[in-house]
């Protein structure tokens, strides 16, 4: 049921990201088969101010697959 929900709410979720005033950091696994890099591209178009951290050999769960890289990215973003 995830994909139908994702498509049903896509516009409202993207609009929320586009207008939210807080800084945004995307730590993204480029091998993610679910939230593909194309999803990140759309977000980056909506939020050109985004801090973009692509993780080349990482899939859908960066926090499990590359926890050290995720921590470093978040530390840099909050500095």
PDB file of C-alpha atoms in Angstrom:
ATOM      1  CA  UNK A   1       0.000   0.000   0.000  1.00  0.00           C
ATOM      2  CA  UNK A   2       3.027   2.263   0.240  1.00  0.00           C
ATOM      3  CA  UNK A   3       3.246   3.244  -3.424  1.00  0.00           C
ATOM      4  CA  UNK A   4      -0.436   4.230  -3.852  1.00  0.00           C
ATOM      5  CA  UNK A   5      -0.133   6.349  -0.702  1.00  0.00           C
ATOM      6  CA  UNK A   6       3.068   7.909  -1.999  1.00  0.00           C
ATOM      7  CA  UNK A   7       1.457   8.872  -5.307  1.00  0.00           C
ATOM      8  CA  UNK A   8      -1.726  10.126  -3.602  1.00  0.00           C
ATOM      9  CA  UNK A   9       0.183  12.475  -1.281  1.00  0.00           C
ATOM     10  CA  UNK A  10       3.131  13.352  -3.497  1.00  0.00           C
ATOM     11  CA  UNK A  11       2.090  16.914  -4.332  1.00  0.00           C
ATOM     12  CA  UNK A  12       1.264  17.922  -0.760  1.00  0.00           C
ATOM     13  CA  UNK A  13       4.508  16.410   0.556  1.00  0.00           C
ATOM     14  CA  UNK A  14       6.603  18.137  -2.097  1.00  0.00           C
ATOM     15  CA  UNK A  15       4.811  21.433  -1.534  1.00  0.00           C
ATOM     16  CA  UNK A  16       5.512  21.176   2.193  1.00  0.00           C
ATOM     17  CA  UNK A  17       9.222  20.712   1.467  1.00  0.00           C
ATOM     18  CA  UNK A  18       9.203  23.594  -1.007  1.00  0.00           C
ATOM     19  CA  UNK A  19       7.740  26.160   1.388  1.00  0.00           C
ATOM     20  CA  UNK A  20       9.213  25.064   4.709  1.00  0.00           C
ATOM     21  CA  UNK A  21      11.678  27.736   5.854  1.00  0.00           C
ATOM     22  CA  UNK A  22      14.085  25.442   7.742  1.00  0.00           C
ATOM     23  CA  UNK A  23      17.420  24.440   6.204  1.00  0.00           C
ATOM     24  CA  UNK A  24      17.227  21.109   4.407  1.00  0.00           C
ATOM     25  CA  UNK A  25      19.926  18.473   4.042  1.00  0.00           C
ATOM     26  CA  UNK A  26      19.416  15.468   1.777  1.00  0.00           C
ATOM     27  CA  UNK A  27      21.619  12.500   2.618  1.00  0.00           C
ATOM     28  CA  UNK A  28      20.689  10.163  -0.214  1.00  0.00           C
ATOM     29  CA  UNK A  29      21.667   6.657  -1.184  1.00  0.00           C
ATOM     30  CA  UNK A  30      22.168   6.680  -4.938  1.00  0.00           C
ATOM     31  CA  UNK A  31      21.399   2.959  -5.168  1.00  0.00           C
ATOM     32  CA  UNK A  32      18.009   3.356  -3.497  1.00  0.00           C
ATOM     33  CA  UNK A  33      15.478   1.325  -5.509  1.00  0.00           C
ATOM     34  CA  UNK A  34      12.486   2.860  -3.684  1.00  0.00           C
ATOM     35  CA  UNK A  35      13.250   6.556  -3.281  1.00  0.00           C
ATOM     36  CA  UNK A  36      15.397   6.719  -6.382  1.00  0.00           C
ATOM     37  CA  UNK A  37      17.839   9.546  -7.091  1.00  0.00           C
ATOM     38  CA  UNK A  38      15.138  11.050  -9.331  1.00  0.00           C
ATOM     39  CA  UNK A  39      13.113  11.818  -6.184  1.00  0.00           C
ATOM     40  CA  UNK A  40      16.073  13.726  -4.761  1.00  0.00           C
ATOM     41  CA  UNK A  41      16.425  15.631  -8.039  1.00  0.00           C
ATOM     42  CA  UNK A  42      12.830  16.825  -7.762  1.00  0.00           C
ATOM     43  CA  UNK A  43      13.405  17.994  -4.195  1.00  0.00           C
ATOM     44  CA  UNK A  44      16.614  19.731  -5.235  1.00  0.00           C
ATOM     45  CA  UNK A  45      14.709  21.577  -7.981  1.00  0.00           C
ATOM     46  CA  UNK A  46      12.127  22.714  -5.455  1.00  0.00           C
ATOM     47  CA  UNK A  47      14.762  23.687  -2.896  1.00  0.00           C
ATOM     48  CA  UNK A  48      17.883  24.989  -4.649  1.00  0.00           C
ATOM     49  CA  UNK A  49      19.258  25.910  -1.201  1.00  0.00           C
ATOM     50  CA  UNK A  50      19.388  22.257  -0.128  1.00  0.00           C
ATOM     51  CA  UNK A  51      22.611  20.727   1.139  1.00  0.00           C
ATOM     52  CA  UNK A  52      23.017  17.648  -1.065  1.00  0.00           C
ATOM     53  CA  UNK A  53      25.014  14.666   0.186  1.00  0.00           C
ATOM     54  CA  UNK A  54      24.909  11.768  -2.287  1.00  0.00           C
ATOM     55  CA  UNK A  55      26.134   8.413  -0.980  1.00  0.00           C
ATOM     56  CA  UNK A  56      27.304   6.511  -4.050  1.00  0.00           C
ATOM     57  CA  UNK A  57      27.291   2.870  -2.899  1.00  0.00           C
ATOM     58  CA  UNK A  58      24.322   3.165  -0.535  1.00  0.00           C
ATOM     59  CA  UNK A  59      20.730   2.042  -0.945  1.00  0.00           C
ATOM     60  CA  UNK A  60      17.451   2.740   0.853  1.00  0.00           C
ATOM     61  CA  UNK A  61      18.767   2.695   4.425  1.00  0.00           C
ATOM     62  CA  UNK A  62      21.795   5.009   4.639  1.00  0.00           C
ATOM     63  CA  UNK A  63      21.584   5.139   8.428  1.00  0.00           C
ATOM     64  CA  UNK A  64      22.206   1.349   8.498  1.00  0.00           C
ATOM     65  CA  UNK A  65      24.377   0.945   5.422  1.00  0.00           C
ATOM     66  CA  UNK A  66      26.728   3.895   5.998  1.00  0.00           C
ATOM     67  CA  UNK A  67      26.073   5.282   9.488  1.00  0.00           C
ATOM     68  CA  UNK A  68      29.441   7.055   9.745  1.00  0.00           C
ATOM     69  CA  UNK A  69      28.868   8.885   6.455  1.00  0.00           C
ATOM     70  CA  UNK A  70      25.395   9.946   7.588  1.00  0.00           C
ATOM     71  CA  UNK A  71      26.718  11.274  10.904  1.00  0.00           C
ATOM     72  CA  UNK A  72      29.476  13.224   9.145  1.00  0.00           C
ATOM     73  CA  UNK A  73      26.984  14.723   6.703  1.00  0.00           C
ATOM     74  CA  UNK A  74      24.619  15.783   9.471  1.00  0.00           C
ATOM     75  CA  UNK A  75      27.443  17.223  11.567  1.00  0.00           C
ATOM     76  CA  UNK A  76      28.640  19.298   8.603  1.00  0.00           C
ATOM     77  CA  UNK A  77      25.099  20.480   7.895  1.00  0.00           C
ATOM     78  CA  UNK A  78      24.541  21.620  11.476  1.00  0.00           C
ATOM     79  CA  UNK A  79      27.894  23.373  11.841  1.00  0.00           C
TER      80      UNK A  79
END
